[in-house]
Amino acid sequence: MEDIELQTRDGAMDAKLFQPEGRGPWPAVILLTDAMGIRPAFEHMAQRLADGGYVVLLPNVFYREGRAASLDLNGTFADEAFRKRIYALIATLTPERLRDDGAAQLDFLSRLPQVRGPKVGVAGYCMSGSIAVRLAADFPDTIAAAVSNHGGRLATESPDSAHLRVGDVRGELVFGHADQDSSMPADAILRLETALKNAGVRHQSRLRVGARHGYAVDGSATYDKDAAEQHWRELFDVFGRTLST
């Protein structure tokens, strides 16, 4: 693991870079955290991907508010003050800012000699599931696959809802939904599925029965080992197929 910085339009984004043993080159994956940011659970996830043969970029998506180590995002959503703070942070991630940050991340990866391009994969969790979809839509010639697990608010009535962008995607989209997830209830899943089918985009969707929001992230109160391992199999399958050349 290497601590790095990359330049964006709004300043320096701190991030961590993981890579396999050896000389490479290897395909690249952007791993996006949930709302609680970079922490050991996501570092372990990034390392698992790297051990599987990928260069992995783990960015601090909230870098405008401070470096990952100084943000102190420990807490529980049962605490109203903590909940309001997290929602305020998420609100800073406008589609325009996410597009700028995605461009910076992809440019950084494209200049690494150990990266075998030009295609890149992206994986998002909880609030970053929608970010992964937006990256695939904003950079359709580069993002070969975007994976969202227990992504929240992927299909809302907002005019900038992520599901309205799936028609711009040329890569493959993979969704893992929890059937007990208030941030992505059955009607929202149906709205997303309708948009995907109407757009004709390549996609897979899995509904994990009995799983709750946060099932894929070890250390989460709702971590589900069986569902998490299913998600890992899907990750390696789609990235193995789409990033193999």
Short mmCIF file of C-alpha atoms in Angstrom, two decimals:
data_model
loop_
_atom_site.label_atom_id
_atom_site.label_comp_id
_atom_site.label_asym_id
_atom_site.label_seq_id
_atom_site.Cartn_x
_atom_site.Cartn_y
_atom_site.Cartn_z
CA MET A 1 0.00 0.00 0.00
CA GLU A 2 1.24 3.46 -0.93
CA ASP A 3 -0.14 6.80 0.23
CA ILE A 4 -0.44 9.14 -2.73
CA GLU A 5 -1.92 12.44 -3.83
CA LEU A 6 -3.42 13.32 -7.20
CA GLN A 7 -4.34 16.72 -8.46
CA THR A 8 -7.92 17.65 -9.22
CA ARG A 9 -9.50 20.91 -10.28
CA ASP A 10 -10.20 21.66 -6.61
CA GLY A 11 -6.87 20.65 -5.09
CA ALA A 12 -4.99 17.58 -3.90
CA MET A 13 -6.95 14.37 -3.40
CA ASP A 14 -5.35 11.96 -0.95
CA ALA A 15 -5.66 8.30 -1.84
CA LYS A 16 -4.07 4.90 -1.34
CA LEU A 17 -2.64 2.76 -4.12
CA PHE A 18 -2.42 -1.03 -4.01
CA GLN A 19 -0.81 -3.36 -6.52
CA PRO A 20 0.08 -7.03 -6.91
CA GLU A 21 3.53 -8.46 -6.31
CA GLY A 22 5.74 -8.36 -9.38
CA ARG A 23 6.28 -6.01 -12.29
CA GLY A 24 2.97 -6.02 -14.12
CA PRO A 25 1.39 -4.39 -15.96
CA TRP A 26 -2.04 -5.11 -14.51
CA PRO A 27 -5.56 -3.77 -15.13
CA ALA A 28 -6.80 -1.04 -12.81
CA VAL A 29 -9.83 -0.72 -10.55
CA ILE A 30 -11.13 2.30 -8.65
CA LEU A 31 -12.54 1.20 -5.28
CA LEU A 32 -14.96 3.73 -3.79
CA THR A 33 -15.78 3.74 -0.10
CA ASP A 34 -19.11 4.10 1.60
CA ALA A 35 -19.95 7.27 3.53
CA MET A 36 -17.61 6.39 6.40
CA GLY A 37 -14.61 6.79 4.13
CA ILE A 38 -11.20 5.15 4.01
CA ARG A 39 -10.59 2.79 6.91
CA PRO A 40 -9.04 -0.66 7.49
CA ALA A 41 -12.07 -2.54 6.14
CA PHE A 42 -11.72 -0.85 2.73
CA GLU A 43 -7.93 -1.14 2.80
CA HIS A 44 -8.36 -4.89 3.24
CA MET A 45 -10.85 -4.96 0.37
CA ALA A 46 -8.43 -3.05 -1.85
CA GLN A 47 -5.64 -5.47 -0.94
CA ARG A 48 -7.84 -8.43 -1.79
CA LEU A 49 -8.44 -6.98 -5.24
CA ALA A 50 -4.72 -6.29 -5.64
CA ASP A 51 -3.90 -9.85 -4.63
CA GLY A 52 -6.30 -10.90 -7.39
CA GLY A 53 -4.20 -9.11 -10.01
CA TYR A 54 -5.37 -5.48 -10.10
CA VAL A 55 -3.86 -2.08 -9.43
CA VAL A 56 -6.38 -0.52 -7.05
CA LEU A 57 -6.93 3.16 -6.39
CA LEU A 58 -8.74 3.90 -3.11
CA PRO A 59 -9.54 7.65 -3.14
CA ASN A 60 -10.75 9.90 -0.34
CA VAL A 61 -13.92 11.14 -2.00
CA PHE A 62 -14.37 13.77 0.73
CA TYR A 63 -10.92 15.33 0.22
CA ARG A 64 -12.39 18.81 -0.15
CA GLU A 65 -13.43 18.60 3.50
CA GLY A 66 -10.09 17.25 4.73
CA ARG A 67 -7.63 14.41 4.44
CA ALA A 68 -9.01 10.96 5.20
CA ALA A 69 -7.03 10.62 8.42
CA SER A 70 -8.44 13.87 9.81
CA LEU A 71 -12.12 13.47 8.91
CA ASP A 72 -13.01 11.21 11.88
CA LEU A 73 -16.06 9.56 10.34
CA ASN A 74 -16.57 7.05 13.13
CA GLY A 75 -20.11 6.98 14.44
CA THR A 76 -23.54 5.51 14.06
CA PHE A 77 -26.56 6.60 12.06
CA ALA A 78 -28.62 6.26 15.21
CA ASP A 79 -26.86 9.45 16.36
CA GLU A 80 -28.73 12.38 14.77
CA ALA A 81 -25.71 14.71 14.80
CA PHE A 82 -23.53 12.10 13.10
CA ARG A 83 -26.25 11.30 10.58
CA LYS A 84 -26.64 14.98 9.65
CA ARG A 85 -22.90 15.37 9.26
CA ILE A 86 -22.63 12.39 6.92
CA TYR A 87 -25.57 13.54 4.80
CA ALA A 88 -24.00 16.99 4.57
CA LEU A 89 -20.74 15.44 3.34
CA ILE A 90 -22.56 13.36 0.74
CA ALA A 91 -24.37 16.50 -0.46
CA THR A 92 -21.00 18.06 -1.36
CA LEU A 93 -20.50 15.38 -4.03
CA THR A 94 -22.34 17.02 -6.88
CA PRO A 95 -22.42 15.36 -10.32
CA GLU A 96 -20.05 18.05 -11.60
CA ARG A 97 -17.54 17.45 -8.82
CA LEU A 98 -17.75 13.71 -9.27
CA ARG A 99 -17.05 14.08 -12.98
CA ASP A 100 -14.00 16.26 -12.29
CA ASP A 101 -12.72 13.82 -9.67
CA GLY A 102 -13.28 10.85 -11.95
CA ALA A 103 -11.30 12.54 -14.72
CA ALA A 104 -8.41 13.13 -12.31
CA GLN A 105 -8.46 9.52 -11.07
CA LEU A 106 -8.50 8.07 -14.58
CA ASP A 107 -5.77 10.41 -15.74
CA PHE A 108 -3.60 9.37 -12.79
CA LEU A 109 -4.08 5.68 -13.53
CA SER A 110 -3.41 6.16 -17.25
CA ARG A 111 0.04 7.52 -16.46
CA LEU A 112 1.14 4.65 -14.22
CA PRO A 113 3.55 2.30 -16.02
CA GLN A 114 2.27 -0.64 -13.99
CA VAL A 115 -1.28 -0.17 -15.27
CA ARG A 116 -2.42 -2.03 -18.36
CA GLY A 117 -5.04 0.18 -19.94
CA PRO A 118 -7.01 1.71 -21.38
CA LYS A 119 -10.04 0.11 -19.71
CA VAL A 120 -10.70 0.54 -15.97
CA GLY A 121 -13.20 -0.99 -13.57
CA VAL A 122 -14.95 0.70 -10.65
CA ALA A 123 -16.71 -0.65 -7.57
CA GLY A 124 -18.93 1.33 -5.22
CA TYR A 125 -20.71 0.64 -1.96
CA CYS A 126 -23.70 2.28 -0.33
CA MET A 127 -23.59 5.96 -1.35
CA SER A 128 -20.77 5.32 -3.84
CA GLY A 129 -22.81 2.79 -5.80
CA SER A 130 -24.35 5.72 -7.63
CA ILE A 131 -20.91 7.29 -8.08
CA ALA A 132 -19.76 4.13 -9.84
CA VAL A 133 -22.72 4.36 -12.22
CA ARG A 134 -22.01 8.02 -12.90
CA LEU A 135 -18.37 7.29 -13.67
CA ALA A 136 -19.42 4.64 -16.18
CA ALA A 137 -21.76 7.17 -17.80
CA ASP A 138 -19.30 10.09 -17.72
CA PHE A 139 -16.39 8.04 -19.12
CA PRO A 140 -18.05 5.39 -21.31
CA ASP A 141 -14.94 4.75 -23.41
CA THR A 142 -12.81 3.99 -20.34
CA ILE A 143 -15.00 2.35 -17.70
CA ALA A 144 -15.42 -1.25 -18.81
CA ALA A 145 -17.45 -2.31 -15.78
CA ALA A 146 -19.07 -0.63 -12.80
CA VAL A 147 -20.24 -2.63 -9.81
CA SER A 148 -22.61 -1.35 -7.12
CA ASN A 149 -23.27 -3.28 -3.93
CA HIS A 150 -26.04 -2.18 -1.58
CA GLY A 151 -26.01 1.10 -3.46
CA GLY A 152 -28.42 3.63 -2.00
CA ARG A 153 -30.74 6.02 -3.83
CA LEU A 154 -29.76 4.73 -7.26
CA ALA A 155 -33.17 5.48 -8.73
CA THR A 156 -35.06 8.42 -7.29
CA GLU A 157 -37.40 11.04 -8.69
CA SER A 158 -34.62 13.64 -8.65
CA PRO A 159 -33.75 15.06 -12.10
CA ASP A 160 -30.12 14.10 -11.52
CA SER A 161 -30.80 10.55 -10.29
CA ALA A 162 -28.10 8.08 -11.31
CA HIS A 163 -30.55 5.75 -13.08
CA LEU A 164 -31.23 8.46 -15.66
CA ARG A 165 -27.61 8.17 -16.83
CA VAL A 166 -27.52 4.46 -17.66
CA GLY A 167 -28.22 5.14 -21.32
CA ASP A 168 -24.76 6.76 -21.56
CA VAL A 169 -22.99 3.62 -20.34
CA ARG A 170 -21.16 1.39 -22.82
CA GLY A 171 -19.55 -0.95 -20.32
CA GLU A 172 -21.24 -3.51 -18.09
CA LEU A 173 -23.16 -2.67 -14.91
CA VAL A 174 -23.52 -5.07 -12.00
CA PHE A 175 -25.85 -4.47 -9.07
CA GLY A 176 -26.13 -6.29 -5.78
CA HIS A 177 -29.21 -5.26 -3.80
CA ALA A 178 -30.19 -6.16 -0.26
CA ASP A 179 -33.85 -7.03 0.12
CA GLN A 180 -33.87 -5.25 3.49
CA ASP A 181 -32.56 -1.84 2.46
CA SER A 182 -34.61 1.29 3.03
CA SER A 183 -32.26 3.29 0.80
CA MET A 184 -33.13 1.07 -2.18
CA PRO A 185 -36.64 -0.37 -1.70
CA ALA A 186 -38.44 -2.61 -4.16
CA ASP A 187 -40.02 0.25 -6.12
CA ALA A 188 -36.62 1.88 -6.61
CA ILE A 189 -35.12 -1.41 -7.77
CA LEU A 190 -37.96 -1.74 -10.28
CA ARG A 191 -37.37 1.83 -11.51
CA LEU A 192 -33.68 1.05 -11.98
CA GLU A 193 -34.36 -2.23 -13.77
CA THR A 194 -36.80 -0.53 -16.12
CA ALA A 195 -34.22 2.12 -16.99
CA LEU A 196 -31.53 -0.52 -17.60
CA LYS A 197 -33.76 -2.57 -19.88
CA ASN A 198 -35.00 0.48 -21.79
CA ALA A 199 -31.40 1.61 -22.33
CA GLY A 200 -30.30 -1.81 -23.50
CA VAL A 201 -27.17 -1.63 -21.35
CA ARG A 202 -25.39 -4.86 -20.42
CA HIS A 203 -26.15 -5.52 -16.79
CA GLN A 204 -26.61 -8.06 -14.04
CA SER A 205 -28.72 -7.62 -10.92
CA ARG A 206 -28.81 -9.75 -7.80
CA LEU A 207 -31.27 -9.46 -4.93
CA ARG A 208 -29.66 -10.87 -1.80
CA VAL A 209 -32.52 -12.25 0.27
CA GLY A 210 -32.09 -11.67 3.99
CA ALA A 211 -29.21 -9.25 3.51
CA ARG A 212 -29.24 -5.69 4.78
CA HIS A 213 -27.65 -2.44 3.67
CA GLY A 214 -23.91 -2.72 4.26
CA TYR A 215 -23.68 -6.50 3.82
CA ALA A 216 -20.41 -6.45 1.84
CA VAL A 217 -18.26 -4.38 4.22
CA ASP A 218 -16.54 -6.31 7.00
CA GLY A 219 -16.92 -4.54 10.32
CA SER A 220 -20.32 -3.18 9.43
CA ALA A 221 -23.09 -4.03 11.88
CA THR A 222 -24.95 -5.55 8.94
CA TYR A 223 -22.02 -7.48 7.44
CA ASP A 224 -23.17 -10.78 5.96
CA LYS A 225 -20.31 -13.15 5.18
CA ASP A 226 -22.23 -15.27 2.67
CA ALA A 227 -23.56 -12.25 0.78
CA ALA A 228 -20.13 -10.63 0.90
CA GLU A 229 -18.45 -13.66 -0.60
CA GLN A 230 -21.08 -13.75 -3.36
CA HIS A 231 -20.21 -10.13 -4.09
CA TRP A 232 -16.51 -11.01 -4.31
CA ARG A 233 -17.19 -13.76 -6.82
CA GLU A 234 -19.18 -11.33 -8.93
CA LEU A 235 -16.46 -8.68 -8.72
CA PHE A 236 -13.73 -10.99 -9.91
CA ASP A 237 -15.98 -12.44 -12.60
CA VAL A 238 -16.93 -9.12 -14.19
CA PHE A 239 -13.49 -7.55 -13.89
CA GLY A 240 -11.87 -10.72 -15.18
CA ARG A 241 -14.09 -10.66 -18.27
CA THR A 242 -14.05 -6.94 -19.04
CA LEU A 243 -10.49 -6.01 -18.11
CA SER A 244 -8.71 -9.07 -19.49
CA THR A 245 -7.46 -7.37 -22.66
#
